[in-house]
Each structure stands twice: as C-alpha cells, then as structure tokens.
GROMACS .gro file of C-alpha atoms in nm:
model
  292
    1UNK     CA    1 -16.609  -6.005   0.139
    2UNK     CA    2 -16.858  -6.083   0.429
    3UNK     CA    3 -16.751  -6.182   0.755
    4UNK     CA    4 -16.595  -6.519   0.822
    5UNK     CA    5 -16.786  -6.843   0.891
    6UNK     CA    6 -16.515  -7.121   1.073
    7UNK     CA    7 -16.600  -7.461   0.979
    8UNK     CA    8 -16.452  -7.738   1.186
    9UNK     CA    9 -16.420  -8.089   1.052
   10UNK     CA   10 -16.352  -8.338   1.338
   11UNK     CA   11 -16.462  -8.588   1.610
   12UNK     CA   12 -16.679  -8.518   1.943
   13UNK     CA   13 -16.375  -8.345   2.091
   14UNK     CA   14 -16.438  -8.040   1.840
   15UNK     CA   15 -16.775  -8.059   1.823
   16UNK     CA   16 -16.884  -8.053   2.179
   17UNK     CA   17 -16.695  -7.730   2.222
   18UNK     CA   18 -16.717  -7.524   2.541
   19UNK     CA   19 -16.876  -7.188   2.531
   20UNK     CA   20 -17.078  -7.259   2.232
   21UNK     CA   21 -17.368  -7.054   2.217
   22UNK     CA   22 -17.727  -7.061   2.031
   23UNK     CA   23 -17.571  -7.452   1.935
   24UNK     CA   24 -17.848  -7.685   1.710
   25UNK     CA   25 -17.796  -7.980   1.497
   26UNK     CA   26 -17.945  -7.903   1.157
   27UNK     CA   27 -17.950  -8.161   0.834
   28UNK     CA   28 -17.843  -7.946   0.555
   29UNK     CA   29 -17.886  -8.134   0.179
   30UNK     CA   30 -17.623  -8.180  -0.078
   31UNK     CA   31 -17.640  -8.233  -0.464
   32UNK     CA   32 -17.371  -8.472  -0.381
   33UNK     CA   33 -17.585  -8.742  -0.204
   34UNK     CA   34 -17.586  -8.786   0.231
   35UNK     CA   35 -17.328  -8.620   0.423
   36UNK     CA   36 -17.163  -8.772   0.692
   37UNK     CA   37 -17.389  -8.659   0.987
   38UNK     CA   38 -17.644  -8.295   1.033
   39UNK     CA   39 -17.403  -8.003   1.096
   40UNK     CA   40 -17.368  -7.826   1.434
   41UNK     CA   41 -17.420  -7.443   1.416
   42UNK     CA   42 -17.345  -7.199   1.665
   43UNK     CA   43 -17.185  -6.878   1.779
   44UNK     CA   44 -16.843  -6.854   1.993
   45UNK     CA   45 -16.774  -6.467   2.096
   46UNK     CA   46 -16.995  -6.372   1.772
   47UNK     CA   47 -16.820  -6.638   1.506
   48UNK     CA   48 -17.020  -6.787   1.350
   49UNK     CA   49 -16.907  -7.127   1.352
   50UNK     CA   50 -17.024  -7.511   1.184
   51UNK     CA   51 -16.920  -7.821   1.325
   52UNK     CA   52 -16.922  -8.137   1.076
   53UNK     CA   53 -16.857  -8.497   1.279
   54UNK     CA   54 -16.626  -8.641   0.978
   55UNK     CA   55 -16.729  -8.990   1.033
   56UNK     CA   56 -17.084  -8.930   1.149
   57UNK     CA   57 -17.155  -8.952   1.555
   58UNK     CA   58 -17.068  -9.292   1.676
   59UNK     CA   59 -16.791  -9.307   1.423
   60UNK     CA   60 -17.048  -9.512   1.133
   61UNK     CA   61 -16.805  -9.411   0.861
   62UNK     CA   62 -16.482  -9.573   0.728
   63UNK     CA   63 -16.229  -9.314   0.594
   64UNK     CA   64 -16.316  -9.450   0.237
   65UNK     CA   65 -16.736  -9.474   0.258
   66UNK     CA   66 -16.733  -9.127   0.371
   67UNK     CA   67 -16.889  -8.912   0.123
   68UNK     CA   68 -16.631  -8.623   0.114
   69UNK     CA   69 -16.768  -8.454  -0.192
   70UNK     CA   70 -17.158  -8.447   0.032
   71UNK     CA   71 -16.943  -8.315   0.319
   72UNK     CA   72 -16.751  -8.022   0.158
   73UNK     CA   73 -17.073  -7.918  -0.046
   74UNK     CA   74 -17.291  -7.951   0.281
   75UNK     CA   75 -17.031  -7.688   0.426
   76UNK     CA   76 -17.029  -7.443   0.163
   77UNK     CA   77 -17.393  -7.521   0.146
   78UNK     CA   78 -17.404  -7.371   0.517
   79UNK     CA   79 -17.210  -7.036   0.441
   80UNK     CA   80 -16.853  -7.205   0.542
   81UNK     CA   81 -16.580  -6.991   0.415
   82UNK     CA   82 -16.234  -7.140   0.642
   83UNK     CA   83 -16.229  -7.521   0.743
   84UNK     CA   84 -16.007  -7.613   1.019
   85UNK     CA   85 -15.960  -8.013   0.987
   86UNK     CA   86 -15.828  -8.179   1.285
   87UNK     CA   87 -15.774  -8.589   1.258
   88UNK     CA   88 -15.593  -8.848   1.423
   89UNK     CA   89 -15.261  -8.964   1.268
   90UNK     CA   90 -14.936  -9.181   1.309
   91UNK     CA   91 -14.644  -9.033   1.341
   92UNK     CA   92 -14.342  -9.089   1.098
   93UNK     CA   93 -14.061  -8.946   1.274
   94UNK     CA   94 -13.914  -8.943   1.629
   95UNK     CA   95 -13.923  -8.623   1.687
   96UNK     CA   96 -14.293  -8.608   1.622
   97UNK     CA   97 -14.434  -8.837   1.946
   98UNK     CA   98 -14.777  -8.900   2.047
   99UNK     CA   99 -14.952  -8.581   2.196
  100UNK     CA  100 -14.784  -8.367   1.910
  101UNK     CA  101 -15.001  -8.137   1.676
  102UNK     CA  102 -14.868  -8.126   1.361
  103UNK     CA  103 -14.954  -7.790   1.136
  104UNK     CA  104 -14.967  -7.986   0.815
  105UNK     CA  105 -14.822  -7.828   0.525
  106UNK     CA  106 -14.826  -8.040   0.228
  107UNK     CA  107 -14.969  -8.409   0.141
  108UNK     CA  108 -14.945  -8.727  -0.054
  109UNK     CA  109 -15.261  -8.866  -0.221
  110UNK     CA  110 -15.221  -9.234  -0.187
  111UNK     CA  111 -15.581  -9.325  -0.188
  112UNK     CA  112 -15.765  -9.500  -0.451
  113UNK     CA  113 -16.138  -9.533  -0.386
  114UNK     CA  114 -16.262  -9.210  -0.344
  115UNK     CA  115 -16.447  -8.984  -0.578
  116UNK     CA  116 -16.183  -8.662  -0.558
  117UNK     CA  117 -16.374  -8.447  -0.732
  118UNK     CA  118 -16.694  -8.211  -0.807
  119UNK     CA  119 -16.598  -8.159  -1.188
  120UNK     CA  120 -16.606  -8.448  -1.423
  121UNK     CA  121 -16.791  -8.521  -1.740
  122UNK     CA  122 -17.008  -8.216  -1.847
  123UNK     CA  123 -16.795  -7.963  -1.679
  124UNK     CA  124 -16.369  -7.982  -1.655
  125UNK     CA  125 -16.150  -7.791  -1.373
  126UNK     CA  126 -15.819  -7.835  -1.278
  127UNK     CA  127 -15.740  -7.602  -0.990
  128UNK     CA  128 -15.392  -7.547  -0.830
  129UNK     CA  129 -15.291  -7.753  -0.529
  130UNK     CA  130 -14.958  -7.653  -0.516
  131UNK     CA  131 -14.983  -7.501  -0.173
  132UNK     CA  132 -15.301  -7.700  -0.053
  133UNK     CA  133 -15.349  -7.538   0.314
  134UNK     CA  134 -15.415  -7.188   0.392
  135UNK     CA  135 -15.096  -7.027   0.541
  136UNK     CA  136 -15.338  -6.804   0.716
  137UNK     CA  137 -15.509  -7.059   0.953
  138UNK     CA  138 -15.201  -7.203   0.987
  139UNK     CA  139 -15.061  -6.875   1.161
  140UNK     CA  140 -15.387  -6.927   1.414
  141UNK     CA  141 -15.335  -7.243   1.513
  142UNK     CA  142 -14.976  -7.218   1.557
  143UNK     CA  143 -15.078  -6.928   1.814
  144UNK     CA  144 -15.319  -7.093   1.961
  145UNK     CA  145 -15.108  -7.421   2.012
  146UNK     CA  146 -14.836  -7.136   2.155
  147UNK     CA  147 -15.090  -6.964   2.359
  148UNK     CA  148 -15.191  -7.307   2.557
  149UNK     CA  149 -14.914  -7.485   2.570
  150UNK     CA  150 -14.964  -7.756   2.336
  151UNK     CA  151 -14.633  -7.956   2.149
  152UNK     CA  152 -14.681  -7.866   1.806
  153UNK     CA  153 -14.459  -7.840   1.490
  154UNK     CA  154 -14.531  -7.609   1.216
  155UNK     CA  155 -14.540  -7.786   0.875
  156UNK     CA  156 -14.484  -8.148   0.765
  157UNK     CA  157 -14.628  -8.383   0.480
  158UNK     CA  158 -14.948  -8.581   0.554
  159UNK     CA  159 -14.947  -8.949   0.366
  160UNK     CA  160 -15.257  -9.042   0.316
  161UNK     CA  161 -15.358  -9.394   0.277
  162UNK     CA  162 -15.679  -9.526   0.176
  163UNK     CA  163 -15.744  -9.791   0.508
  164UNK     CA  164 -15.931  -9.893   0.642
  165UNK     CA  165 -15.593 -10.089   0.756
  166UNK     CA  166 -15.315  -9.956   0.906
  167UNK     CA  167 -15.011  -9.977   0.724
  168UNK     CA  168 -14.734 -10.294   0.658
  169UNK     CA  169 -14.435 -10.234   0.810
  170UNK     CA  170 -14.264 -10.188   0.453
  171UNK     CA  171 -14.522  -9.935   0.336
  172UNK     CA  172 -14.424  -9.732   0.702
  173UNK     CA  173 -14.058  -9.759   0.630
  174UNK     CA  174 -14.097  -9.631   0.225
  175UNK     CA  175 -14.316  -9.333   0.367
  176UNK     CA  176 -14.031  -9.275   0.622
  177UNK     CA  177 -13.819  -9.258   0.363
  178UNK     CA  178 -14.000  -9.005   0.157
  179UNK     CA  179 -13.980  -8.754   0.439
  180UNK     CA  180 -14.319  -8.755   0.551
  181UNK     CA  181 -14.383  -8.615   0.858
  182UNK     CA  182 -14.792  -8.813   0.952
  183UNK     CA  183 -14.993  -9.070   0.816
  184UNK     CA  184 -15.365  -9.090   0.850
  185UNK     CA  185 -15.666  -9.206   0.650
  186UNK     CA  186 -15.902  -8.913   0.587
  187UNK     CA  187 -15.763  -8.503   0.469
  188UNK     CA  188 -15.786  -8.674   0.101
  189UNK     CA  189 -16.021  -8.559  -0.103
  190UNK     CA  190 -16.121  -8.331   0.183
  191UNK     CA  191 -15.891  -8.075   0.125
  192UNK     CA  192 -15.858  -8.110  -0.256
  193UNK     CA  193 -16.299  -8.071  -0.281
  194UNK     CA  194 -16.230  -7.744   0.005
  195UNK     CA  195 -15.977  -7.602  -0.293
  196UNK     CA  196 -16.243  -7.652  -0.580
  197UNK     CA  197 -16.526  -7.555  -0.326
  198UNK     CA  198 -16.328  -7.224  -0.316
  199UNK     CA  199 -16.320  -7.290   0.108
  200UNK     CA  200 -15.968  -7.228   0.276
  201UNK     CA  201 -15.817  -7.524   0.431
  202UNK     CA  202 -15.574  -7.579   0.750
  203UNK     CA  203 -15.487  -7.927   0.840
  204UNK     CA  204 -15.422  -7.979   1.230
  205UNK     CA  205 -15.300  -8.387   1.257
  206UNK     CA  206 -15.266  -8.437   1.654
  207UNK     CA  207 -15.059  -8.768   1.666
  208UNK     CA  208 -15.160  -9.065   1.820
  209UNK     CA  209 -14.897  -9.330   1.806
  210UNK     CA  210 -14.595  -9.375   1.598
  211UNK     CA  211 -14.761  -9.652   1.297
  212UNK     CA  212 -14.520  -9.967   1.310
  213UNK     CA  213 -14.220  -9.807   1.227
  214UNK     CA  214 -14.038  -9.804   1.545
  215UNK     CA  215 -13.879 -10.064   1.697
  216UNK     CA  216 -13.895  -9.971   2.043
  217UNK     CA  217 -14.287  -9.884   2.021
  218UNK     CA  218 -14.594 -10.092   2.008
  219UNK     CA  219 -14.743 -10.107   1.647
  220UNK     CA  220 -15.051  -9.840   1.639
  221UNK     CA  221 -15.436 -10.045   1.762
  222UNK     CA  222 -15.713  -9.886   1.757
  223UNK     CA  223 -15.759  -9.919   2.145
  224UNK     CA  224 -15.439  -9.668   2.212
  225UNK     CA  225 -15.526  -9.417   1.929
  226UNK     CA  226 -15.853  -9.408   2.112
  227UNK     CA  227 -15.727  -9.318   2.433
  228UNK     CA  228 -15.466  -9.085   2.357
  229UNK     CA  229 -15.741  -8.948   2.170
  230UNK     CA  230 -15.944  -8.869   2.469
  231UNK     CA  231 -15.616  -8.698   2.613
  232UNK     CA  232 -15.591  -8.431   2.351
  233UNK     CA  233 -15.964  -8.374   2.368
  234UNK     CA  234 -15.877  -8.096   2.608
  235UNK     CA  235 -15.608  -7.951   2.364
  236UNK     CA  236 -15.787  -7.962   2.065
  237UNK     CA  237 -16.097  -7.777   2.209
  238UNK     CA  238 -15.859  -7.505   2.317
  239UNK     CA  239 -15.676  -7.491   1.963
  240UNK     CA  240 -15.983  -7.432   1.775
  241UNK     CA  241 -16.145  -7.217   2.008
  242UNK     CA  242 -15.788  -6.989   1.991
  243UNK     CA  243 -15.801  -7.007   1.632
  244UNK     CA  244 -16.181  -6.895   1.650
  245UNK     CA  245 -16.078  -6.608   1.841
  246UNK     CA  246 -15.794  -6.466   1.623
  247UNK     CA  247 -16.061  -6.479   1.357
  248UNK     CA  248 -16.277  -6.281   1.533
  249UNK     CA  249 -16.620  -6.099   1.370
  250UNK     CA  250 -16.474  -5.837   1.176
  251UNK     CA  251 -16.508  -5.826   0.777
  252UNK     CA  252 -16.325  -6.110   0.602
  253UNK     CA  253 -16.034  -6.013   0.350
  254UNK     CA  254 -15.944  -6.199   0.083
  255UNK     CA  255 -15.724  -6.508   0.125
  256UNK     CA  256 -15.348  -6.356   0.073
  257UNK     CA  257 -15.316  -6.704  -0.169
  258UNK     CA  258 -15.581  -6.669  -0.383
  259UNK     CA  259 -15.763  -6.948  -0.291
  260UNK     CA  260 -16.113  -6.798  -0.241
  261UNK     CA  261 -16.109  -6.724  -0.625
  262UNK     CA  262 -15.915  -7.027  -0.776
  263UNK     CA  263 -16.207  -7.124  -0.995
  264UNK     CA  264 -16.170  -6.784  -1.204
  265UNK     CA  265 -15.852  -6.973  -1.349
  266UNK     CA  266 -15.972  -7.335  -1.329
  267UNK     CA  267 -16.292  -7.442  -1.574
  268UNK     CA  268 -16.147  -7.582  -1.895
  269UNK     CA  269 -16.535  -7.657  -2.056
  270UNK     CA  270 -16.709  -7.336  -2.235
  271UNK     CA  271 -17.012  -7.211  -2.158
  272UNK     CA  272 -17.181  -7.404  -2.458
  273UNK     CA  273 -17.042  -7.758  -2.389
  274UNK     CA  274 -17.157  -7.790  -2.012
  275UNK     CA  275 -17.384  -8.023  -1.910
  276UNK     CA  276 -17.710  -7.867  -1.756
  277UNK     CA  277 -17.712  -8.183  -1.499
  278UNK     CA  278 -17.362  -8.104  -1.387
  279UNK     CA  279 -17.388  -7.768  -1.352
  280UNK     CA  280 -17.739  -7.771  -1.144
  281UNK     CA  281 -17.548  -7.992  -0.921
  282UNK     CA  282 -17.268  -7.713  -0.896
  283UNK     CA  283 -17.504  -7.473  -0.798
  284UNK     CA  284 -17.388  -7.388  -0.475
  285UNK     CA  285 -16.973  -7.503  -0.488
  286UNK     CA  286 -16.903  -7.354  -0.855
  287UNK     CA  287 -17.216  -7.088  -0.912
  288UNK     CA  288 -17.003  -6.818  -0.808
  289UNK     CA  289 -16.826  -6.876  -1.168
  290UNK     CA  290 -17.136  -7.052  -1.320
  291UNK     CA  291 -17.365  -6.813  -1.283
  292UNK     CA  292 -17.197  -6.470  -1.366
   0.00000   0.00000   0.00000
C-alpha cells in the first residue's frame, strides 16, 4: 500500500504549522481547472504531509466559487492518500459552544451551485456515501483532541448550506430540528469528490458561534467567527500535528471501510461507451480503475 501522505484542508492556522520541515509552496495543475491556492509540502517527524488553503491565502474564495473538484484532484494529484478537513462552523445545539471541535460523522448536502462531481457525461459512477468520513482519522483526532486538552465531541451531522449568507432564523430552527449537530458552508462536495477520488476523509468542524438560533446569544458576524478563530489557532495546530503523529511513517494498510477501493464497485459506463475526453481528464482521480 505505500506509506501514508496526510493532506490537510484548512485556513493559515493549519497551514503555518510548527515543526514543519523541508516546507515549499508548489502550484500543482488539475484537469479540473485552478485550484484554490499552490499546495504546501513538507515533512513533520518523516510524514509526509500537503497543506491546501481552502479558500486561497487571503481568503479570495467564497464557499461556492471554490473549485472543489480542482482542489481534491490537485491533492490526489500530489500523492494525498488521508485528508483531514478542519472549517469553521455554527453550532446547533447547546451543548456544542464556541471553542468545541466537533468529530463530524455524517452530513446534509443542502447546497445547490456546486459541481459535486468528477463523473458525468462520458463516464457514470455512483459511489457509496453511506458512511462519508473515515472512522480511522476520526480515532486520531479524537486522541489528539484528548491528548491536549481540547473540548471535543465525537460525531454529529454537518448541514451544509450553500452561503455565502448565514442562515434565517427559520432555516436555523428547521436544521435544529433535524438533529444536526454544525452548520457551515464548505465540507460539500469536498468530501463527496475525496470518496470518488478514492482519498479518506475526516471532518474536524471547530465551532465558532452558535448561528441565530439562540436567544440568549448574539446572531453569528463575521467579525466574532474571526476572532474565536484566531483562539483555536493554537488547538487546531496541535490536533493535526497529534493526528500526524499517530499516523506515523510506517506502511499504510488498507482503509478498514473500503474506501481506498470504492471505485472497483462504482463505474456504471463500459469500457466501449466512455468518452476519451472524460477519461483523459480522470487520469489521475479514476486511472487506478481506468487504466487496468
């Protein structure tokens, strides 16, 4: 299986990691058009590791112009095997309160304008996203978060809206009342494109405010998401470098869910019905399965 590469998808708190050796920015090209920024590379204790700013440095990109299918491809592109996505999000319940890290188990697809996925017209897939995070990472971070302290809960259900606006207070209250645990703006596509990519996925949602639920809160601004961003800067540098650790250099085994092979199972289109413009595009995401 090769050894493991950790990608991280994230902001500047992530990416500017401590103890990150042999670092570089390097463009990498996609089939899939411009990715949201070059990727950082480096080494922590011999892990290899790639660092993708999700909305480009300087935060250029709106949770819906960011080219997710560029971004995923860019990654695999790079040798990423395991993405850990970390993102800001509102919190839907009390007992979730800004400065929590929420190990995200499930989501809810509520956006609209995004393209969601590599296959299409030429070449049909329908993988599994049942279980859309890797139960692996998730055992990581959850140490990690252990190991340093940090308020976490382990699982929950990330809504995802489309934005760039926050929420109404109606749509807060009928996501409350589906029993989701976050809402936040950006881990869809992502972590459908990481399934068909054949990438594990771990979704780490550090809460920032509580949306505009709560009566006895102020409604969510961007001014105090961005500073109780800059508190768990700290925290989430620690979290990822724990999970890093637990990873280790030794040989990668296979993912216990199957997740690293879900395109054996997945392409609907034969061999003789493809379309060679597709599938050149594919080359790097599907050629595992393409080319054999």
């Amino acid at each position: 299986m090769g050894k493991t590469v950790l990608g991280v998808i994230g902001g500047s708190g992530v990416y500017d990691l401590p103890g990150l050796e042999n670092a570089r920015w390097e463009k990498v090209e996609s089939s899939f058009g411009e990715a949201s920024d070059e990727l950082r590379f480096g080494t922590l204790d011999g892990l290899e590791m790639v660092f993708l700013p999700r909305h480009g440095r300087g935060h250029k990109q709106s949770p819906s112009s960011i080219n997710y299918r560029a971004n995923i491809d860019a990654m695999k592109r790079a040798g990423v095997t395991d993405i850990l996505s970390v993102s800001a999000v509102g919190s839907l319940k009390q007992e979730l309160p800004p400065g929590t890290f929420v190990i995200v188990d499930q989501f809810i697809d509520r956006t609209f304008a995004r393209e969601k996925s590599f296959f299409g017209e030429g070449c049909v897939a329908h993988v599994s996203m049942a279980d859309p995070v890797c139960p692996r990472l998730g055992d990581y971070a959850q140490k990690a978060c252990l190991a340093h302290h940090i308020p976490h809960a382990r699982g929950g259900t990330y809504l995802v809206m489309e934005g760039p606006q926050f929420s109404t207070r109606a749509e807060s209250h009928l996501y409350r009342s589906w029993d989701c645990a976050v809402i936040g703006m950006t881990n869809m596509p992502e972590a459908k494109l990481a399934r068909e990519a054949e990438i594990n996925y771990a979704s780490i949602a550090m809460v920032t405010d509580y949306d505009c639920w709560h009566d006895e809160e102020p409604d969510v601004s961007v001014t105090h998401v961005v500073e109780v961003l800059r508190q768990n800067a700290e925290k989430a540098q620690a979290m990822v470098t724990g999970v890093a650790r637990q990873i280790g250099t030794g040989m990668r085994e296979p993912c216990p869910m199957g997740f690293d092979s879900v395109l054996d199972y997945a392409i609907i289109t034969p061999p003789e019905a493809r379309d060679p413009g597709l599938i050149k595009k594919l080359d790097v995401v599907a050629g595992r399965v393409l080319n054999r």
